[in-house]
Amino acid sequence: MDTYWNHNTAFHEELVDNAKIHGGRVLDIGCGDGLLLQRLAPFAQQVVGIDPDSKSFERARTRLAAVSNVTLINGDFLTMPIPSHEERFSTVICVATLHHMDLRSALVKMNQVLVPGGRLLIIGLAADKSMIDFIIAGLLLLPIRIMDRAHGGMQGPNVRIAEPKESIKEIRQAVNEILPGAIVRRRFYYRYLLSWVKPTDTH
């Protein structure tokens, strides 16, 4: 199956670079058609993708049929059982999916499925609510259109669309409460990056 470019796959390279360094077991929440899993698989011990959409799940199964270290789950991350300590993940990735879920519940669950010292990497969308949000979005409009054209335009399979509910300020507030020490930074293509390393157990 072909690769493609859009505002989400634009971040795949840095997510793969993380896998090259850390390897281990990687969970991709909202894996869609499996393109990121395909790119991660050569650099991880095991990659697991979960997505509730049946059509996306079937496309992922087709794409990854010959990849031996991939496990696909057609289901809801928030109802996924917490894995045993031995089966928790060294990296959890979530690209343009967090805004489809309850923010706080999802962050708590992501913490639960990570091993101590594990990494959480979220590429997310935030709602524009404050004046600064609208100003930044306006300033990005032309440069993003130029980059879109340079890449041949937006491509990719049809996926479920949901408008983000929380602003970046509200996301940071929740993150500070649930994942102390996490960093949330605005990124290009109207996205933000949430990065967090789960503290190791000192007991």
PDB file of C-alpha atoms in Angstrom:
ATOM      1  CA  MET A   1       0.000   0.000   0.000  1.00  0.00           C
ATOM      2  CA  ASP A   2       1.198   3.474  -0.831  1.00  0.00           C
ATOM      3  CA  THR A   3       2.537   6.057   1.554  1.00  0.00           C
ATOM      4  CA  TYR A   4       1.164   9.589   1.576  1.00  0.00           C
ATOM      5  CA  TRP A   5       1.653  12.982   3.186  1.00  0.00           C
ATOM      6  CA  ASN A   6      -0.657  15.091   5.356  1.00  0.00           C
ATOM      7  CA  HIS A   7      -0.541  17.196   8.532  1.00  0.00           C
ATOM      8  CA  ASN A   8      -0.294  14.036  10.656  1.00  0.00           C
ATOM      9  CA  THR A   9       2.229  12.014   8.666  1.00  0.00           C
ATOM     10  CA  ALA A  10       4.427  15.124   8.642  1.00  0.00           C
ATOM     11  CA  PHE A  11       5.412  14.128  12.193  1.00  0.00           C
ATOM     12  CA  HIS A  12       6.108  10.458  11.490  1.00  0.00           C
ATOM     13  CA  GLU A  13       9.837  10.925  10.945  1.00  0.00           C
ATOM     14  CA  GLU A  14      10.491  12.242  14.450  1.00  0.00           C
ATOM     15  CA  LEU A  15       8.322   9.506  15.980  1.00  0.00           C
ATOM     16  CA  VAL A  16      10.314   6.881  14.079  1.00  0.00           C
ATOM     17  CA  ASP A  17      13.549   8.550  15.225  1.00  0.00           C
ATOM     18  CA  ASN A  18      12.384   7.995  18.820  1.00  0.00           C
ATOM     19  CA  ALA A  19      11.824   4.299  18.078  1.00  0.00           C
ATOM     20  CA  LYS A  20      15.311   4.045  16.596  1.00  0.00           C
ATOM     21  CA  ILE A  21      16.714   5.221  19.926  1.00  0.00           C
ATOM     22  CA  HIS A  22      14.403   3.495  22.410  1.00  0.00           C
ATOM     23  CA  GLY A  23      12.947   0.459  20.587  1.00  0.00           C
ATOM     24  CA  GLY A  24      11.043  -1.847  22.919  1.00  0.00           C
ATOM     25  CA  ARG A  25       7.268  -2.276  22.797  1.00  0.00           C
ATOM     26  CA  VAL A  26       5.426   0.604  21.134  1.00  0.00           C
ATOM     27  CA  LEU A  27       1.688   1.345  21.278  1.00  0.00           C
ATOM     28  CA  ASP A  28       0.078   3.526  18.595  1.00  0.00           C
ATOM     29  CA  ILE A  29      -3.324   4.759  19.785  1.00  0.00           C
ATOM     30  CA  GLY A  30      -5.615   5.519  16.857  1.00  0.00           C
ATOM     31  CA  CYS A  31      -3.355   3.736  14.392  1.00  0.00           C
ATOM     32  CA  GLY A  32      -5.691   4.252  11.425  1.00  0.00           C
ATOM     33  CA  ASP A  33      -4.542   2.417   8.304  1.00  0.00           C
ATOM     34  CA  GLY A  34      -1.255   1.403   9.920  1.00  0.00           C
ATOM     35  CA  LEU A  35       1.181   3.633   8.016  1.00  0.00           C
ATOM     36  CA  LEU A  36       2.987   4.753  11.166  1.00  0.00           C
ATOM     37  CA  LEU A  37       3.079   1.179  12.488  1.00  0.00           C
ATOM     38  CA  GLN A  38       4.675   0.106   9.217  1.00  0.00           C
ATOM     39  CA  ARG A  39       7.349   2.755   9.649  1.00  0.00           C
ATOM     40  CA  LEU A  40       7.949   1.945  13.333  1.00  0.00           C
ATOM     41  CA  ALA A  41       8.122  -1.852  13.011  1.00  0.00           C
ATOM     42  CA  PRO A  42      11.731  -2.153  11.789  1.00  0.00           C
ATOM     43  CA  PHE A  43      13.010  -0.322  14.871  1.00  0.00           C
ATOM     44  CA  ALA A  44      10.877  -1.792  17.684  1.00  0.00           C
ATOM     45  CA  GLN A  45      10.673  -5.152  19.380  1.00  0.00           C
ATOM     46  CA  GLN A  46       6.903  -5.108  18.938  1.00  0.00           C
ATOM     47  CA  VAL A  47       4.383  -2.532  17.756  1.00  0.00           C
ATOM     48  CA  VAL A  48       0.741  -2.629  18.766  1.00  0.00           C
ATOM     49  CA  GLY A  49      -1.917  -0.536  17.068  1.00  0.00           C
ATOM     50  CA  ILE A  50      -5.435   0.069  18.329  1.00  0.00           C
ATOM     51  CA  ASP A  51      -8.257   1.770  16.452  1.00  0.00           C
ATOM     52  CA  PRO A  52     -12.048   1.578  16.898  1.00  0.00           C
ATOM     53  CA  ASP A  53     -12.859   2.133  13.215  1.00  0.00           C
ATOM     54  CA  SER A  54     -13.471  -1.159  11.389  1.00  0.00           C
ATOM     55  CA  LYS A  55     -12.593   0.179   7.931  1.00  0.00           C
ATOM     56  CA  SER A  56      -9.288   1.604   9.154  1.00  0.00           C
ATOM     57  CA  PHE A  57      -8.569  -1.664  10.974  1.00  0.00           C
ATOM     58  CA  GLU A  58      -9.066  -3.672   7.782  1.00  0.00           C
ATOM     59  CA  ARG A  59      -6.780  -1.332   5.812  1.00  0.00           C
ATOM     60  CA  ALA A  60      -4.149  -1.745   8.540  1.00  0.00           C
ATOM     61  CA  ARG A  61      -4.469  -5.535   8.405  1.00  0.00           C
ATOM     62  CA  THR A  62      -3.891  -5.461   4.654  1.00  0.00           C
ATOM     63  CA  ARG A  63      -0.941  -3.081   4.914  1.00  0.00           C
ATOM     64  CA  LEU A  64       0.755  -5.044   7.711  1.00  0.00           C
ATOM     65  CA  ALA A  65      -0.106  -8.618   6.732  1.00  0.00           C
ATOM     66  CA  ALA A  66       3.528  -9.534   6.125  1.00  0.00           C
ATOM     67  CA  VAL A  67       4.983  -7.726   9.169  1.00  0.00           C
ATOM     68  CA  SER A  68       5.614 -10.219  11.948  1.00  0.00           C
ATOM     69  CA  ASN A  69       6.094  -7.933  14.955  1.00  0.00           C
ATOM     70  CA  VAL A  70       2.786  -6.039  14.650  1.00  0.00           C
ATOM     71  CA  THR A  71      -0.371  -6.682  16.675  1.00  0.00           C
ATOM     72  CA  LEU A  72      -3.618  -4.933  15.726  1.00  0.00           C
ATOM     73  CA  ILE A  73      -6.594  -4.362  18.014  1.00  0.00           C
ATOM     74  CA  ASN A  74      -9.970  -3.227  16.680  1.00  0.00           C
ATOM     75  CA  GLY A  75     -11.302  -1.486  19.764  1.00  0.00           C
ATOM     76  CA  ASP A  76     -11.492   1.514  22.065  1.00  0.00           C
ATOM     77  CA  PHE A  77      -8.306   2.427  23.905  1.00  0.00           C
ATOM     78  CA  LEU A  78     -10.259   3.610  26.966  1.00  0.00           C
ATOM     79  CA  THR A  79     -11.791   0.148  27.435  1.00  0.00           C
ATOM     80  CA  MET A  80      -8.603  -1.783  26.638  1.00  0.00           C
ATOM     81  CA  PRO A  81      -7.500  -3.879  29.627  1.00  0.00           C
ATOM     82  CA  ILE A  82      -4.421  -2.618  31.454  1.00  0.00           C
ATOM     83  CA  PRO A  83      -1.587  -4.960  30.440  1.00  0.00           C
ATOM     84  CA  SER A  84       0.533  -6.797  32.967  1.00  0.00           C
ATOM     85  CA  HIS A  85       3.766  -5.131  34.077  1.00  0.00           C
ATOM     86  CA  GLU A  86       5.734  -7.323  31.662  1.00  0.00           C
ATOM     87  CA  GLU A  87       3.535  -6.304  28.721  1.00  0.00           C
ATOM     88  CA  ARG A  88       3.404  -2.554  29.282  1.00  0.00           C
ATOM     89  CA  PHE A  89       4.889  -0.248  26.696  1.00  0.00           C
ATOM     90  CA  SER A  90       8.212   1.552  26.485  1.00  0.00           C
ATOM     91  CA  THR A  91       6.646   4.161  24.171  1.00  0.00           C
ATOM     92  CA  VAL A  92       3.037   5.234  23.695  1.00  0.00           C
ATOM     93  CA  ILE A  93       2.245   7.319  20.609  1.00  0.00           C
ATOM     94  CA  CYS A  94      -0.999   9.097  19.812  1.00  0.00           C
ATOM     95  CA  VAL A  95      -1.318  11.108  16.588  1.00  0.00           C
ATOM     96  CA  ALA A  96      -4.415  13.293  16.066  1.00  0.00           C
ATOM     97  CA  THR A  97      -6.498  10.979  18.251  1.00  0.00           C
ATOM     98  CA  LEU A  98      -6.558  12.416  21.775  1.00  0.00           C
ATOM     99  CA  HIS A  99      -9.300  14.914  20.882  1.00  0.00           C
ATOM    100  CA  HIS A 100     -11.578  11.976  19.974  1.00  0.00           C
ATOM    101  CA  MET A 101     -11.442  10.781  23.602  1.00  0.00           C
ATOM    102  CA  ASP A 102     -12.130  12.197  27.037  1.00  0.00           C
ATOM    103  CA  LEU A 103      -8.917  14.117  27.719  1.00  0.00           C
ATOM    104  CA  ARG A 104      -8.350  13.281  31.371  1.00  0.00           C
ATOM    105  CA  SER A 105      -9.422   9.643  31.119  1.00  0.00           C
ATOM    106  CA  ALA A 106      -7.114   9.114  28.156  1.00  0.00           C
ATOM    107  CA  LEU A 107      -4.095  10.710  29.856  1.00  0.00           C
ATOM    108  CA  VAL A 108      -4.623   8.584  32.975  1.00  0.00           C
ATOM    109  CA  LYS A 109      -4.878   5.416  30.880  1.00  0.00           C
ATOM    110  CA  MET A 110      -1.757   6.296  28.870  1.00  0.00           C
ATOM    111  CA  ASN A 111       0.147   6.624  32.127  1.00  0.00           C
ATOM    112  CA  GLN A 112      -1.145   3.223  33.244  1.00  0.00           C
ATOM    113  CA  VAL A 113       0.022   1.360  30.136  1.00  0.00           C
ATOM    114  CA  LEU A 114       3.564   2.819  30.193  1.00  0.00           C
ATOM    115  CA  VAL A 115       6.489   1.183  31.937  1.00  0.00           C
ATOM    116  CA  PRO A 116       8.403   3.337  34.440  1.00  0.00           C
ATOM    117  CA  GLY A 117      10.831   5.363  32.363  1.00  0.00           C
ATOM    118  CA  GLY A 118       8.603   4.957  29.311  1.00  0.00           C
ATOM    119  CA  ARG A 119       7.879   7.787  26.903  1.00  0.00           C
ATOM    120  CA  LEU A 120       4.558   9.326  25.891  1.00  0.00           C
ATOM    121  CA  LEU A 121       4.471  11.249  22.604  1.00  0.00           C
ATOM    122  CA  ILE A 122       1.223  12.898  21.524  1.00  0.00           C
ATOM    123  CA  ILE A 123       0.711  14.899  18.358  1.00  0.00           C
ATOM    124  CA  GLY A 124      -2.567  16.631  19.090  1.00  0.00           C
ATOM    125  CA  LEU A 125      -5.057  19.249  17.977  1.00  0.00           C
ATOM    126  CA  ALA A 126      -6.350  22.023  20.226  1.00  0.00           C
ATOM    127  CA  ALA A 127      -9.327  24.337  19.922  1.00  0.00           C
ATOM    128  CA  ASP A 128      -8.728  28.034  19.243  1.00  0.00           C
ATOM    129  CA  LYS A 129     -10.368  29.917  22.121  1.00  0.00           C
ATOM    130  CA  SER A 130      -8.135  32.812  23.182  1.00  0.00           C
ATOM    131  CA  MET A 131      -7.005  35.811  21.175  1.00  0.00           C
ATOM    132  CA  ILE A 132      -3.454  34.449  21.051  1.00  0.00           C
ATOM    133  CA  ASP A 133      -4.789  31.120  19.694  1.00  0.00           C
ATOM    134  CA  PHE A 134      -6.526  32.910  16.819  1.00  0.00           C
ATOM    135  CA  ILE A 135      -3.537  35.147  16.116  1.00  0.00           C
ATOM    136  CA  ILE A 136      -1.138  32.196  15.905  1.00  0.00           C
ATOM    137  CA  ALA A 137      -3.547  30.230  13.699  1.00  0.00           C
ATOM    138  CA  GLY A 138      -3.877  33.235  11.387  1.00  0.00           C
ATOM    139  CA  LEU A 139      -0.127  33.726  11.116  1.00  0.00           C
ATOM    140  CA  LEU A 140       0.335  30.051  10.204  1.00  0.00           C
ATOM    141  CA  LEU A 141      -2.288  29.992   7.473  1.00  0.00           C
ATOM    142  CA  LEU A 142      -0.129  31.137   4.551  1.00  0.00           C
ATOM    143  CA  PRO A 143       3.063  29.211   5.446  1.00  0.00           C
ATOM    144  CA  ILE A 144       1.040  26.020   5.900  1.00  0.00           C
ATOM    145  CA  ARG A 145      -0.665  26.475   2.544  1.00  0.00           C
ATOM    146  CA  ILE A 146       2.753  26.896   0.940  1.00  0.00           C
ATOM    147  CA  MET A 147       4.038  23.704   2.601  1.00  0.00           C
ATOM    148  CA  ASP A 148       0.901  21.807   1.603  1.00  0.00           C
ATOM    149  CA  ARG A 149       1.476  22.769  -2.019  1.00  0.00           C
ATOM    150  CA  ALA A 150       5.166  21.849  -1.790  1.00  0.00           C
ATOM    151  CA  HIS A 151       4.177  18.339  -0.674  1.00  0.00           C
ATOM    152  CA  GLY A 152       1.616  17.928  -3.425  1.00  0.00           C
ATOM    153  CA  GLY A 153      -1.391  18.644  -1.248  1.00  0.00           C
ATOM    154  CA  MET A 154      -3.117  16.784   1.547  1.00  0.00           C
ATOM    155  CA  GLN A 155      -3.523  13.044   0.940  1.00  0.00           C
ATOM    156  CA  GLY A 156      -4.563   9.971   2.850  1.00  0.00           C
ATOM    157  CA  PRO A 157      -7.545   7.747   3.599  1.00  0.00           C
ATOM    158  CA  ASN A 158     -10.889   9.072   4.784  1.00  0.00           C
ATOM    159  CA  VAL A 159     -10.953   9.002   8.583  1.00  0.00           C
ATOM    160  CA  ARG A 160     -13.352  10.062  11.303  1.00  0.00           C
ATOM    161  CA  ILE A 161     -13.215  13.800  11.911  1.00  0.00           C
ATOM    162  CA  ALA A 162     -13.824  15.453  15.278  1.00  0.00           C
ATOM    163  CA  GLU A 163     -13.323  19.043  16.311  1.00  0.00           C
ATOM    164  CA  PRO A 164     -10.990  19.507  19.297  1.00  0.00           C
ATOM    165  CA  LYS A 165     -12.815  20.630  22.443  1.00  0.00           C
ATOM    166  CA  GLU A 166     -10.004  21.868  24.699  1.00  0.00           C
ATOM    167  CA  SER A 167      -7.676  24.799  24.081  1.00  0.00           C
ATOM    168  CA  ILE A 168      -3.948  24.361  24.471  1.00  0.00           C
ATOM    169  CA  LYS A 169      -4.209  26.189  27.814  1.00  0.00           C
ATOM    170  CA  GLU A 170      -6.840  23.705  29.039  1.00  0.00           C
ATOM    171  CA  ILE A 171      -4.768  20.778  27.784  1.00  0.00           C
ATOM    172  CA  ARG A 172      -1.720  22.061  29.656  1.00  0.00           C
ATOM    173  CA  GLN A 173      -3.765  22.403  32.845  1.00  0.00           C
ATOM    174  CA  ALA A 174      -4.944  18.779  32.640  1.00  0.00           C
ATOM    175  CA  VAL A 175      -1.479  17.552  31.718  1.00  0.00           C
ATOM    176  CA  ASN A 176       0.122  19.353  34.669  1.00  0.00           C
ATOM    177  CA  GLU A 177      -2.286  17.605  37.035  1.00  0.00           C
ATOM    178  CA  ILE A 178      -2.083  14.112  35.555  1.00  0.00           C
ATOM    179  CA  LEU A 179       1.422  13.951  34.036  1.00  0.00           C
ATOM    180  CA  PRO A 180       3.652  16.247  36.111  1.00  0.00           C
ATOM    181  CA  GLY A 181       6.721  17.317  34.192  1.00  0.00           C
ATOM    182  CA  ALA A 182       5.191  16.800  30.749  1.00  0.00           C
ATOM    183  CA  ILE A 183       5.914  19.421  28.107  1.00  0.00           C
ATOM    184  CA  VAL A 184       3.269  20.711  25.693  1.00  0.00           C
ATOM    185  CA  ARG A 185       4.586  22.804  22.793  1.00  0.00           C
ATOM    186  CA  ARG A 186       2.803  24.316  19.819  1.00  0.00           C
ATOM    187  CA  ARG A 187       4.000  22.852  16.542  1.00  0.00           C
ATOM    188  CA  PHE A 188       3.470  23.559  12.858  1.00  0.00           C
ATOM    189  CA  TYR A 189       0.359  22.375  10.946  1.00  0.00           C
ATOM    190  CA  TYR A 190      -1.947  23.491  13.790  1.00  0.00           C
ATOM    191  CA  ARG A 191      -0.627  20.708  16.009  1.00  0.00           C
ATOM    192  CA  TYR A 192       1.023  20.493  19.420  1.00  0.00           C
ATOM    193  CA  LEU A 193       3.507  17.970  20.795  1.00  0.00           C
ATOM    194  CA  LEU A 194       3.038  16.553  24.270  1.00  0.00           C
ATOM    195  CA  SER A 195       6.144  14.724  25.486  1.00  0.00           C
ATOM    196  CA  TRP A 196       6.547  13.002  28.840  1.00  0.00           C
ATOM    197  CA  VAL A 197       8.854  10.471  30.425  1.00  0.00           C
ATOM    198  CA  LYS A 198       7.161   8.457  33.157  1.00  0.00           C
ATOM    199  CA  PRO A 199       9.117   8.655  36.418  1.00  0.00           C
ATOM    200  CA  THR A 200      10.864   5.480  37.453  1.00  0.00           C
ATOM    201  CA  ASP A 201       9.725   3.772  40.634  1.00  0.00           C
ATOM    202  CA  THR A 202      12.118   4.773  43.412  1.00  0.00           C
ATOM    203  CA  HIS A 203      10.717   2.316  45.951  1.00  0.00           C
TER     204      HIS A 203
END
